Amino acid sequence: MSKKITKICCIGAGYVGGPTMAVIAQKCPEITVTVVDINEKRIAAWNDTDLSRLPVYEPGLDRVVEEARGRNLFFSTDVDKAIDEAEMIFISVNTPTKTYGKGKGMAADLKFIELCARQIARVAKDDKIVVEKSTLPVRTAQALKSILHNTGNGVHFDILSNPEFLAEGTAIEDLHAPDRVLIGGEDKGAIEALVQVYAGWVPRENILTTNVWSSELSKLTANAFLAQRVSSINALSELCEKTGADVNEVARAIGTDSRIGPKFLKASVGFGGSCFQKDILNLVYIAKSYGLHEVADYWEQVILMNDHQKRRFADNIVTTLYNTVSGKKIAFLGWAFKKDTNDTRESAAIYVADHLLSEQAEIVVYDPKVPAEQVYADLDYLNTRSEDENRRLVTVINDPYEATKEAHAIAVLTEWDEFKTYDWDRVYNNMLKPSFVFDGRAILDKESLEAVGFDVYTIGIGDGTMR
Ligand code: UDX
Ligand code: UDX
Ligand code: ADP
């Protein structure tokens, strides 16, 4: 018989830890869930009575937090206390790509994970189940085990891998009805204890259990396959533009083959987000470290294609605007890496902006959920030019009509639904002529915009007329 869990602690109150724990607390009122983070500002925002100020924007998250917070869901900076009291500890801290030393630009930086493990080892006085929630390279559990099992204080730790598959923007839906929950581990009792938590709302047949290494590798593989689909359709988008095909028609045609399936075939200016690039780089690094160079090269191509897609989108803007954008105003609609999130990590918009700024363009950004300081932080992080210059060349405006006023061109970088509802006549009348639209998400209706007077480029759509 496995022990019934009544106290959970989650270290890391970010995009994964916050929503996941909120849903566990909502669905399992008998379990007390405490989410801790060293970032005081973030914890204060999770505790804000004004639910519109939660640090993570996700449709439906506010209602879940409202229901559970103060009842059995708590946010705190007292990491030691939460570790001490919990029977099960989720590690949900960030694992960015290393920016220094061996594996720089490729390997995952595990220093935050290791710090957590050391803290757990120091604080714990009774047996704990430690759950890896963050995406981790295969065999991280080994490192956790060796730190936790050598404390010499007689405390026993079981280590489980339980990767999270939620996508941002649909996190609450994904958590409420996951395609599957994956739990990898060695100890049957520990696995069963975590199965019991999810069984509170997930059908048993959707809870898969594997060995710990399969679980770790499945997470990297799932993200690599998803990213590969986007790079595959994006590779075809360029060919469509040349041949007069329409990538959306091609996607529909192939997607009806049940072996291929219709999802994740939307051509775009390039995938972003905190996971895809990081996880593939990590997969490539791991493959290389085992001497599997063909495997590494195969997956690396997914990233190279994505870089190419962002670059060619920016280059096309420059070429179309008569080979120069110097001093020209380009209005960006969208900065987030996808719609319905305020997250901008690895967003294609950042790289497209960077290319255009190097061509001396002036950029005005409008995004319904991303604040100005985030836009500047993203550009400053690239270190391509001075912070002053980023502020001189980039303006962030909270109103789409103001943002597009007197612009030479509009570039659509995120697929926010509201962009489709604008008064495009009004936008056109306030722009410089000729007025260009570069739709990097293929969300606007090309023909109706052309009827308004715009010159429209849509990703993946060639000139289909017979000559
Ligand atoms: C394929 C397409 O499936 C079909 O739609 C098209 O009209 C013609 O090409 P075919 O070549 O007859 O059909 O067989 P298919 O079942 O696709 O298998 C092709 C090869 O892939 C075989 O060697 C098969 O063994 C291999 N394969 C297929 C795998 O190795 N793994 C798989 O999961 C699927
Ligand atoms: C992804 C995985 O989907 C999720 O399972 C995992 O847990 C974390 O990584 P996320 O990055 O939040 O989730 O969003 P996702 O919907 O996968 O989109 C990633 C990027 O691909 C976005 O920039 C999106 O715009 C782009 N994309 C996605 C496309 O360009 N075309 C598509 O068809 C799908
Ligand atoms: P993810 O998308 O994986 O959730 P985030 O960066 O949004 O990543 O969240 C990770 C969180 O983990 C951050 O808020 C960070 O402050 C927190 N964190 C990192 N290391 C520690 C630690 N040792 N103790 C507590 N919190 C930590």
Coordinates of C-alpha atoms and ligand atoms in Angstrom, one line a residue:
M1 CA 0.0 0.0 0.0
S2 CA 1.4 3.4 -0.9
K3 CA 1.0 6.3 1.4
K4 CA -1.7 8.8 0.7
I5 CA -0.2 12.2 0.1
T6 CA -1.6 15.1 2.1
K7 CA 1.1 17.7 1.8
I8 CA 2.8 18.8 -1.4
C9 CA 5.5 21.4 -1.9
C10 CA 6.5 22.8 -5.3
I11 CA 9.8 24.6 -5.7
G12 CA 9.5 27.2 -8.5
A13 CA 6.4 29.3 -9.0
G14 CA 6.8 29.9 -12.8
Y15 CA 4.8 29.1 -15.9
V16 CA 4.9 25.4 -15.1
G17 CA 4.9 25.2 -11.3
G18 CA 2.2 27.9 -10.7
P19 CA -0.6 26.6 -13.0
T20 CA 0.1 22.9 -12.3
M21 CA 0.0 23.2 -8.6
A22 CA -3.1 25.5 -8.8
V23 CA -4.9 22.7 -10.6
I24 CA -3.7 19.9 -8.3
A25 CA -5.0 22.0 -5.4
Q26 CA -8.3 22.7 -7.1
K27 CA -8.9 19.1 -7.9
C28 CA -7.5 17.6 -4.7
P29 CA -9.0 19.7 -1.8
E30 CA -7.7 17.1 0.7
I31 CA -4.0 17.9 -0.3
T32 CA -2.3 21.1 1.0
V33 CA -0.2 22.5 -1.8
T34 CA 2.5 25.1 -1.0
V35 CA 4.3 26.7 -3.9
V36 CA 7.6 28.4 -3.0
D37 CA 10.0 30.6 -4.9
I38 CA 13.1 32.6 -4.0
N39 CA 11.7 35.5 -6.2
E40 CA 9.7 37.6 -3.6
K41 CA 8.1 39.8 -6.3
R42 CA 6.7 36.7 -8.0
I43 CA 5.3 35.2 -4.8
A44 CA 3.7 38.6 -3.9
A45 CA 2.1 38.6 -7.4
W46 CA 0.7 35.1 -6.9
N47 CA -0.8 36.4 -3.6
D48 CA -2.2 39.6 -5.1
T49 CA -5.9 40.0 -4.4
D50 CA -6.3 41.5 -7.8
L51 CA -6.3 38.4 -9.9
S52 CA -5.5 40.3 -13.1
R53 CA -2.0 40.8 -11.6
L54 CA -1.0 37.1 -11.3
P55 CA 2.5 36.7 -12.7
V56 CA 1.4 34.3 -15.4
Y57 CA -1.3 35.1 -17.8
E58 CA -3.3 32.0 -18.8
P59 CA -7.0 31.9 -19.7
G60 CA -9.0 30.4 -16.8
L61 CA -6.0 30.5 -14.3
D62 CA -7.5 33.3 -12.3
R63 CA -10.7 31.3 -11.5
V64 CA -8.7 28.2 -10.4
V65 CA -6.5 30.4 -8.1
E66 CA -9.5 32.1 -6.7
E67 CA -11.1 28.8 -5.9
A68 CA -8.1 27.1 -4.2
R69 CA -5.9 29.9 -2.8
G70 CA -6.1 30.3 1.0
R71 CA -8.1 27.0 1.1
N72 CA -5.4 24.4 0.3
L73 CA -3.2 26.4 -2.1
F74 CA -0.5 28.7 -0.7
F75 CA 2.4 30.7 -2.2
S76 CA 5.4 31.5 0.0
T77 CA 9.0 32.4 0.0
D78 CA 9.8 30.2 3.0
V79 CA 11.3 27.3 1.0
D80 CA 12.8 25.5 4.0
K81 CA 9.5 25.3 5.9
A82 CA 7.6 24.0 2.9
I83 CA 10.3 21.3 2.2
D84 CA 10.3 20.3 5.8
E85 CA 6.5 19.9 6.0
A86 CA 5.9 18.2 2.6
E87 CA 5.7 14.5 1.9
M88 CA 6.1 15.1 -1.8
I89 CA 8.3 17.8 -3.3
F90 CA 8.0 18.9 -7.0
I91 CA 11.0 20.6 -8.5
S92 CA 9.8 23.0 -11.1
V93 CA 12.6 25.5 -11.4
N94 CA 14.0 26.8 -14.7
T95 CA 16.6 24.8 -16.7
P96 CA 17.8 27.3 -19.3
T97 CA 20.4 26.6 -21.9
K98 CA 23.9 27.0 -20.5
T99 CA 25.4 30.4 -21.3
Y100 CA 28.9 29.6 -20.1
G101 CA 31.6 26.9 -19.9
K102 CA 31.3 23.3 -21.2
G103 CA 28.2 22.8 -23.3
K104 CA 27.6 26.6 -23.6
G105 CA 24.6 27.3 -25.9
M106 CA 23.6 23.6 -26.0
A107 CA 23.4 21.8 -22.7
A108 CA 20.8 22.5 -20.0
D109 CA 22.0 24.5 -17.0
L110 CA 21.2 22.3 -14.0
K111 CA 22.5 24.6 -11.4
F112 CA 19.1 25.6 -10.1
I113 CA 18.0 21.9 -9.9
E114 CA 21.2 21.0 -8.0
L115 CA 20.7 23.9 -5.6
C116 CA 17.2 22.6 -4.9
A117 CA 18.5 19.1 -4.3
R118 CA 21.1 20.3 -1.9
Q119 CA 18.5 22.4 -0.1
I120 CA 16.1 19.4 0.2
A121 CA 19.0 17.2 1.4
R122 CA 19.9 19.8 4.1
V123 CA 16.4 20.5 5.3
A124 CA 14.5 17.1 5.2
K125 CA 14.1 15.3 8.4
D126 CA 11.8 12.6 7.2
D127 CA 11.3 10.5 4.0
K128 CA 10.3 12.4 0.9
I129 CA 9.2 11.7 -2.6
V130 CA 11.0 14.1 -4.9
V131 CA 9.4 14.7 -8.3
E132 CA 11.2 16.2 -11.3
K133 CA 8.7 18.4 -13.0
S134 CA 11.1 20.6 -15.0
T135 CA 12.3 19.3 -18.4
L136 CA 15.6 17.7 -17.8
P137 CA 18.3 15.9 -19.7
V138 CA 18.1 12.1 -19.5
R139 CA 19.8 10.8 -16.4
T140 CA 19.3 13.9 -14.3
A141 CA 17.5 11.6 -11.8
Q142 CA 20.9 10.0 -11.3
A143 CA 22.5 13.3 -10.2
L144 CA 19.5 14.0 -7.9
K145 CA 19.8 10.6 -6.4
S146 CA 23.5 10.9 -5.7
I147 CA 23.1 14.3 -3.9
L148 CA 20.0 13.1 -1.9
H149 CA 21.3 9.7 -1.0
N150 CA 24.6 10.8 0.5
T151 CA 23.3 13.0 3.2
G152 CA 24.1 10.5 5.9
N153 CA 21.1 11.5 8.1
G154 CA 19.1 8.3 7.4
V155 CA 16.4 10.1 5.4
H156 CA 15.1 8.1 2.4
F157 CA 14.3 9.8 -0.9
D158 CA 12.4 8.3 -3.8
I159 CA 12.9 10.1 -7.1
L160 CA 10.2 10.3 -9.8
S161 CA 10.2 11.9 -13.2
N162 CA 6.8 13.5 -14.0
P163 CA 7.3 15.8 -17.0
E164 CA 4.7 18.4 -17.7
F165 CA 3.2 18.5 -21.2
L166 CA 1.0 21.6 -20.9
A167 CA 1.2 24.2 -23.6
E168 CA 1.1 27.9 -22.6
G169 CA -2.1 29.7 -23.5
T170 CA -4.1 26.4 -23.0
A171 CA -2.4 25.4 -19.7
I172 CA -5.6 25.1 -17.7
E173 CA -7.4 23.0 -20.4
D174 CA -4.3 20.8 -20.8
L175 CA -4.1 20.3 -17.0
H176 CA -7.8 19.6 -16.6
A177 CA -7.8 17.0 -19.4
P178 CA -4.3 15.9 -20.3
D179 CA -3.8 13.5 -23.2
R180 CA -1.7 11.6 -20.7
V181 CA 0.2 12.0 -17.4
L182 CA 3.6 10.4 -17.5
I183 CA 5.3 9.1 -14.3
G184 CA 8.7 7.4 -14.4
G185 CA 10.3 5.8 -11.4
E186 CA 11.8 2.8 -9.7
D187 CA 9.8 2.4 -6.5
K188 CA 6.3 1.1 -7.0
G189 CA 4.9 2.7 -3.8
A190 CA 6.3 6.1 -4.7
I191 CA 4.9 5.8 -8.3
E192 CA 1.5 4.8 -6.9
A193 CA 1.4 7.7 -4.4
L194 CA 1.8 10.2 -7.4
V195 CA -0.7 8.2 -9.5
Q196 CA -3.2 8.7 -6.7
V197 CA -2.8 12.4 -6.8
Y198 CA -3.6 12.6 -10.5
A199 CA -6.3 10.0 -10.2
G200 CA -8.3 12.7 -8.4
W201 CA -9.3 13.9 -11.9
V202 CA -7.4 12.1 -14.6
P203 CA -8.8 8.7 -15.9
R204 CA -6.5 5.9 -14.8
E205 CA -5.9 4.7 -18.4
N206 CA -4.4 8.1 -19.2
I207 CA -1.8 7.8 -16.5
L208 CA 1.3 6.1 -18.0
T209 CA 4.1 4.7 -15.8
T210 CA 7.5 3.9 -17.2
N211 CA 11.1 3.6 -16.0
V212 CA 12.6 6.9 -15.0
W213 CA 14.9 7.2 -18.1
S214 CA 12.1 6.6 -20.5
S215 CA 10.1 9.3 -18.8
E216 CA 12.9 11.8 -19.0
L217 CA 13.7 11.0 -22.6
S218 CA 10.0 11.1 -23.6
K219 CA 9.7 14.7 -22.6
L220 CA 12.6 15.8 -24.8
T221 CA 11.3 13.5 -27.6
A222 CA 7.8 14.9 -27.5
N223 CA 9.0 18.5 -27.8
A224 CA 11.5 17.6 -30.6
F225 CA 8.7 15.9 -32.6
L226 CA 6.4 18.8 -32.2
A227 CA 9.1 21.4 -33.1
Q228 CA 10.0 19.2 -36.1
R229 CA 6.5 19.4 -37.4
V230 CA 6.6 23.1 -37.3
S231 CA 10.0 23.2 -39.0
S232 CA 8.7 20.7 -41.6
I233 CA 5.7 22.8 -42.5
N234 CA 7.8 26.0 -42.4
A235 CA 10.3 24.4 -44.8
L236 CA 7.4 23.8 -47.2
S237 CA 6.1 27.3 -46.7
E238 CA 9.1 28.7 -48.5
L239 CA 8.6 26.2 -51.4
C240 CA 4.9 27.1 -51.5
E241 CA 5.7 30.8 -51.9
K242 CA 8.0 30.0 -54.9
T243 CA 5.7 27.5 -56.6
G244 CA 2.3 29.2 -56.2
A245 CA 1.0 26.7 -53.7
D246 CA -0.8 27.7 -50.5
V247 CA 0.8 26.1 -47.4
N248 CA -2.6 26.1 -45.6
E249 CA -4.1 24.0 -48.4
V250 CA -1.2 21.7 -48.3
A251 CA -1.4 21.3 -44.5
R252 CA -5.1 20.5 -44.8
A253 CA -4.5 18.0 -47.6
I254 CA -1.8 16.1 -45.7
G255 CA -3.4 16.5 -42.3
T256 CA -6.4 14.4 -43.3
D257 CA -4.1 11.4 -43.6
S258 CA -4.7 9.8 -40.2
R259 CA -1.0 8.8 -40.0
I260 CA 0.0 12.5 -40.2
G261 CA -2.9 14.1 -38.4
P262 CA -4.1 17.8 -38.7
K263 CA -2.6 19.4 -35.6
F264 CA 0.6 21.4 -35.3
L265 CA 0.9 22.1 -39.1
K266 CA 0.5 25.9 -39.0
A267 CA 3.2 27.6 -40.9
S268 CA 4.6 30.6 -39.0
V269 CA 7.5 33.0 -38.7
G270 CA 9.1 30.4 -36.5
F271 CA 8.5 28.6 -33.3
G272 CA 9.4 30.2 -30.0
G273 CA 8.8 29.4 -26.3
S274 CA 11.0 28.3 -23.5
C275 CA 11.0 24.6 -24.5
F276 CA 11.4 23.7 -28.1
Q277 CA 14.8 25.2 -28.8
K278 CA 16.2 24.4 -25.4
D279 CA 15.1 20.8 -25.5
I280 CA 16.3 20.1 -29.0
L281 CA 19.7 21.7 -28.2
N282 CA 19.8 19.5 -25.2
L283 CA 18.9 16.4 -27.3
V284 CA 21.6 17.3 -29.8
Y285 CA 24.1 17.8 -27.0
I286 CA 23.3 14.4 -25.4
A287 CA 23.5 12.6 -28.7
K288 CA 26.9 14.2 -29.4
S289 CA 28.1 13.3 -26.0
Y290 CA 27.4 9.6 -26.8
G291 CA 29.2 10.0 -30.2
L292 CA 25.9 9.8 -32.1
H293 CA 26.7 12.5 -34.7
E294 CA 24.1 11.5 -37.3
V295 CA 21.4 11.6 -34.6
A296 CA 22.6 15.0 -33.4
D297 CA 22.8 16.5 -37.0
Y298 CA 19.3 15.2 -37.8
W299 CA 17.7 17.1 -34.9
E300 CA 19.9 20.1 -35.2
Q301 CA 18.4 20.7 -38.6
V302 CA 15.1 21.5 -36.9
I303 CA 16.7 24.5 -35.2
L304 CA 18.6 25.6 -38.3
M305 CA 15.4 25.6 -40.3
N306 CA 13.7 27.7 -37.5
D307 CA 16.5 30.2 -37.5
H308 CA 16.3 30.4 -41.3
Q309 CA 12.5 31.0 -41.2
K310 CA 12.9 34.0 -38.8
R311 CA 15.7 35.4 -40.9
R312 CA 14.0 35.1 -44.2
F313 CA 10.9 36.8 -42.8
A314 CA 13.0 39.8 -41.8
D315 CA 15.0 39.8 -45.1
N316 CA 11.8 39.7 -47.1
I317 CA 10.6 42.9 -45.3
V318 CA 13.8 44.6 -46.2
T319 CA 13.8 43.5 -49.8
T320 CA 10.1 44.4 -50.3
L321 CA 10.6 47.8 -48.8
Y322 CA 13.0 48.7 -51.7
N323 CA 16.0 47.1 -50.1
T324 CA 16.2 49.5 -47.2
V325 CA 14.3 49.9 -43.9
S326 CA 16.7 52.5 -42.5
G327 CA 14.7 55.1 -40.7
K328 CA 11.4 53.4 -41.7
K329 CA 8.7 52.6 -39.2
I330 CA 7.7 49.0 -38.9
A331 CA 4.7 48.2 -36.6
F332 CA 4.9 44.8 -34.9
L333 CA 1.6 43.3 -34.0
G334 CA 2.4 40.8 -31.3
W335 CA 5.6 40.1 -29.3
A336 CA 4.6 37.0 -27.3
F337 CA 5.8 33.6 -28.7
K338 CA 2.2 32.6 -29.3
K339 CA -1.3 33.9 -28.5
D340 CA -3.0 33.9 -25.1
T341 CA 0.3 34.1 -23.1
N342 CA 2.4 37.0 -21.8
D343 CA 5.5 34.8 -22.2
T344 CA 8.1 36.1 -24.7
R345 CA 10.9 33.6 -24.1
E346 CA 12.6 32.8 -27.5
S347 CA 9.8 34.6 -29.3
A348 CA 10.4 34.9 -33.1
A349 CA 9.5 38.6 -32.7
I350 CA 12.7 39.2 -30.8
Y351 CA 14.9 37.9 -33.6
V352 CA 13.0 39.5 -36.4
A353 CA 13.2 42.8 -34.5
D354 CA 16.9 42.3 -34.0
H355 CA 17.6 41.8 -37.7
L356 CA 15.5 44.8 -38.7
L357 CA 17.2 47.0 -36.0
S358 CA 20.5 46.0 -37.5
E359 CA 19.2 47.5 -40.7
Q360 CA 18.4 50.7 -38.8
A361 CA 14.6 50.3 -38.8
E362 CA 12.4 51.9 -36.2
I363 CA 10.1 49.5 -34.6
V364 CA 6.8 50.1 -32.8
V365 CA 5.4 47.2 -30.8
Y366 CA 1.9 46.5 -29.8
D367 CA 1.1 43.3 -27.9
P368 CA -2.1 42.9 -25.8
K369 CA -0.3 41.2 -22.9
V370 CA 3.4 42.1 -23.0
P371 CA 4.6 45.2 -21.1
A372 CA 7.3 47.6 -22.5
E373 CA 9.9 46.6 -20.0
Q374 CA 9.7 43.0 -21.2
V375 CA 10.3 44.0 -24.8
Y376 CA 13.4 46.0 -23.8
A377 CA 14.6 43.2 -21.5
D378 CA 14.4 40.7 -24.4
L379 CA 16.3 43.0 -26.8
D380 CA 18.9 43.9 -24.2
Y381 CA 19.5 40.3 -23.4
L382 CA 20.7 39.7 -27.0
N383 CA 23.5 42.2 -26.4
T384 CA 23.5 43.2 -30.1
R385 CA 23.4 47.0 -29.4
S386 CA 23.4 49.3 -26.4
E387 CA 20.4 49.5 -24.1
D388 CA 20.1 53.2 -25.1
E389 CA 19.9 52.3 -28.7
N390 CA 17.2 49.7 -28.1
R391 CA 15.2 52.4 -26.4
R392 CA 15.8 55.0 -29.1
L393 CA 14.8 52.6 -32.0
V394 CA 12.0 50.7 -30.3
T395 CA 8.7 52.1 -28.9
V396 CA 6.0 50.1 -27.2
I397 CA 2.5 51.5 -27.6
N398 CA -0.6 50.2 -25.9
D399 CA -3.0 50.9 -28.8
P400 CA -2.9 49.1 -32.2
Y401 CA -4.2 52.1 -34.1
E402 CA -1.6 54.4 -32.6
A403 CA 1.1 51.8 -33.1
T404 CA 0.4 51.5 -36.8
K405 CA 0.0 55.2 -37.5
E406 CA 2.4 56.5 -40.1
A407 CA 4.1 53.2 -40.4
H408 CA 5.6 52.0 -43.6
A409 CA 4.7 48.4 -42.9
I410 CA 3.0 46.1 -40.4
A411 CA 4.5 42.8 -39.4
V412 CA 2.2 40.2 -37.6
L413 CA 4.4 38.2 -35.3
T414 CA 1.8 36.6 -32.9
E415 CA -1.5 35.1 -33.8
W416 CA -3.6 37.1 -31.3
D417 CA -7.3 36.7 -32.3
E418 CA -8.0 40.5 -31.8
F419 CA -5.8 41.3 -34.9
K420 CA -8.5 39.8 -37.1
T421 CA -11.2 42.1 -35.7
Y422 CA -9.5 45.5 -36.4
D423 CA -10.9 48.2 -38.5
W424 CA -8.4 47.7 -41.3
D425 CA -9.7 50.6 -43.3
R426 CA -8.9 52.9 -40.4
V427 CA -5.4 51.3 -40.1
Y428 CA -4.8 51.7 -43.8
N429 CA -5.9 55.4 -43.9
N430 CA -3.4 56.3 -41.2
M431 CA -0.4 54.5 -42.7
L432 CA 2.2 55.7 -45.3
K433 CA 1.6 54.6 -48.8
P434 CA 2.2 52.1 -50.2
S435 CA 1.1 50.2 -47.1
F436 CA 2.6 46.8 -46.5
V437 CA 1.4 44.0 -44.3
F438 CA 3.7 41.0 -43.6
D439 CA 1.6 38.3 -42.0
G440 CA 4.0 35.9 -40.3
R441 CA 1.1 33.9 -38.9
A442 CA -1.2 33.7 -41.9
I443 CA -4.2 34.9 -39.8
L444 CA -5.4 37.9 -41.8
D445 CA -7.5 37.5 -44.9
K446 CA -5.2 38.4 -47.7
E447 CA -7.9 39.2 -50.3
S448 CA -9.9 41.5 -48.1
L449 CA -6.8 43.4 -47.0
E450 CA -5.8 43.7 -50.7
A451 CA -9.2 45.1 -51.4
V452 CA -8.6 47.8 -48.8
G453 CA -5.4 48.7 -50.6
F454 CA -2.7 46.9 -48.7
D455 CA 0.3 45.2 -50.3
V456 CA 0.1 41.8 -48.5
Y457 CA 2.7 39.1 -48.0
T458 CA 1.4 36.0 -46.2
I459 CA 3.8 33.3 -45.0
G460 CA 3.5 30.2 -47.2
I461 CA 1.2 31.7 -49.9
G462 CA 2.6 32.1 -53.3
D463 CA 1.0 33.8 -56.3
G464 CA -1.3 31.0 -57.4
T465 CA -2.5 32.5 -60.7
M466 CA -1.7 30.7 -64.0
R467 CA 0.2 32.8 -66.5
Ligands
UDX1 C1 3.8 4.9 -49.0 C2 2.7 5.8 -48.4 O1 2.3 5.3 -47.1 C3 1.5 5.8 -49.3 O2 0.5 6.7 -48.8 C4 2.0 6.3 -50.7 O3 0.8 6.2 -51.6 C5 3.1 5.4 -51.2 O4 4.2 5.3 -50.3 P1 4.2 2.2 -49.0 O5 5.6 2.6 -49.5 O6 3.5 1.2 -49.8 O7 3.3 3.5 -49.0 O8 4.2 1.7 -47.5 P2 4.4 2.4 -46.1 O9 3.4 1.6 -45.2 O10 4.2 3.8 -46.1 O11 5.8 2.0 -45.7 C6 7.0 2.5 -46.3 C7 8.2 2.0 -45.6 O12 8.3 2.6 -44.3 C8 8.3 0.5 -45.4 O13 9.5 0.0 -45.6 C9 7.9 0.4 -43.9 O14 8.4 -0.8 -43.4 C10 8.5 1.6 -43.3 N1 7.9 2.1 -42.0 C11 6.6 2.5 -42.0 C12 8.7 2.0 -40.8 O15 9.8 1.6 -40.9 N2 8.1 2.4 -39.7 C13 6.8 2.9 -39.6 O16 6.3 3.3 -38.5 C14 6.0 3.0 -40.8
UDX2 C1 5.4 23.2 -25.9 C2 4.7 21.8 -26.0 O1 3.5 21.9 -26.8 C3 4.2 21.4 -24.6 O2 3.7 20.1 -24.7 C4 5.4 21.4 -23.7 O3 5.0 21.0 -22.4 C5 6.1 22.8 -23.6 O4 6.4 23.2 -25.0 P1 4.5 25.7 -25.7 O5 5.9 26.1 -26.0 O6 3.9 26.4 -24.5 O7 4.4 24.2 -25.4 O8 3.6 26.1 -26.9 P2 3.3 25.4 -28.3 O9 1.8 25.4 -28.6 O10 3.9 24.0 -28.4 O11 4.0 26.3 -29.4 C6 5.4 26.5 -29.5 C7 5.7 27.4 -30.6 O12 5.4 26.7 -31.9 C8 5.0 28.7 -30.6 O13 5.8 29.7 -31.0 C9 3.9 28.5 -31.7 O14 3.5 29.7 -32.3 C10 4.7 27.6 -32.7 N1 3.8 26.8 -33.5 C11 3.0 25.8 -33.0 C12 3.7 27.0 -34.9 O15 4.4 27.9 -35.4 N2 2.9 26.2 -35.6 C13 2.1 25.2 -35.1 O16 1.4 24.5 -35.9 C14 2.2 25.0 -33.7
ADP3 P1 9.1 27.4 -16.1 O1 8.6 27.8 -17.4 O2 10.0 26.1 -16.2 O3 8.1 27.3 -15.1 P2 10.1 29.8 -14.9 O4 11.4 30.6 -15.2 O5 8.8 30.5 -15.3 O6 10.2 28.4 -15.6 O7 10.0 29.5 -13.4 C1 11.0 28.9 -12.6 C2 10.9 29.5 -11.2 O8 11.8 28.8 -10.3 C3 11.4 31.0 -11.1 O9 10.3 31.8 -10.6 C4 12.6 31.0 -10.2 O10 12.7 32.1 -9.3 C5 12.4 29.7 -9.4 N1 13.6 29.2 -8.8 C6 14.8 28.9 -9.4 N2 15.6 28.3 -8.5 C7 15.0 28.3 -7.3 C8 15.4 27.8 -6.0 N3 16.6 27.3 -5.8 N4 14.5 27.9 -5.0 C9 13.2 28.4 -5.2 N5 12.8 28.8 -6.4 C10 13.7 28.8 -7.5

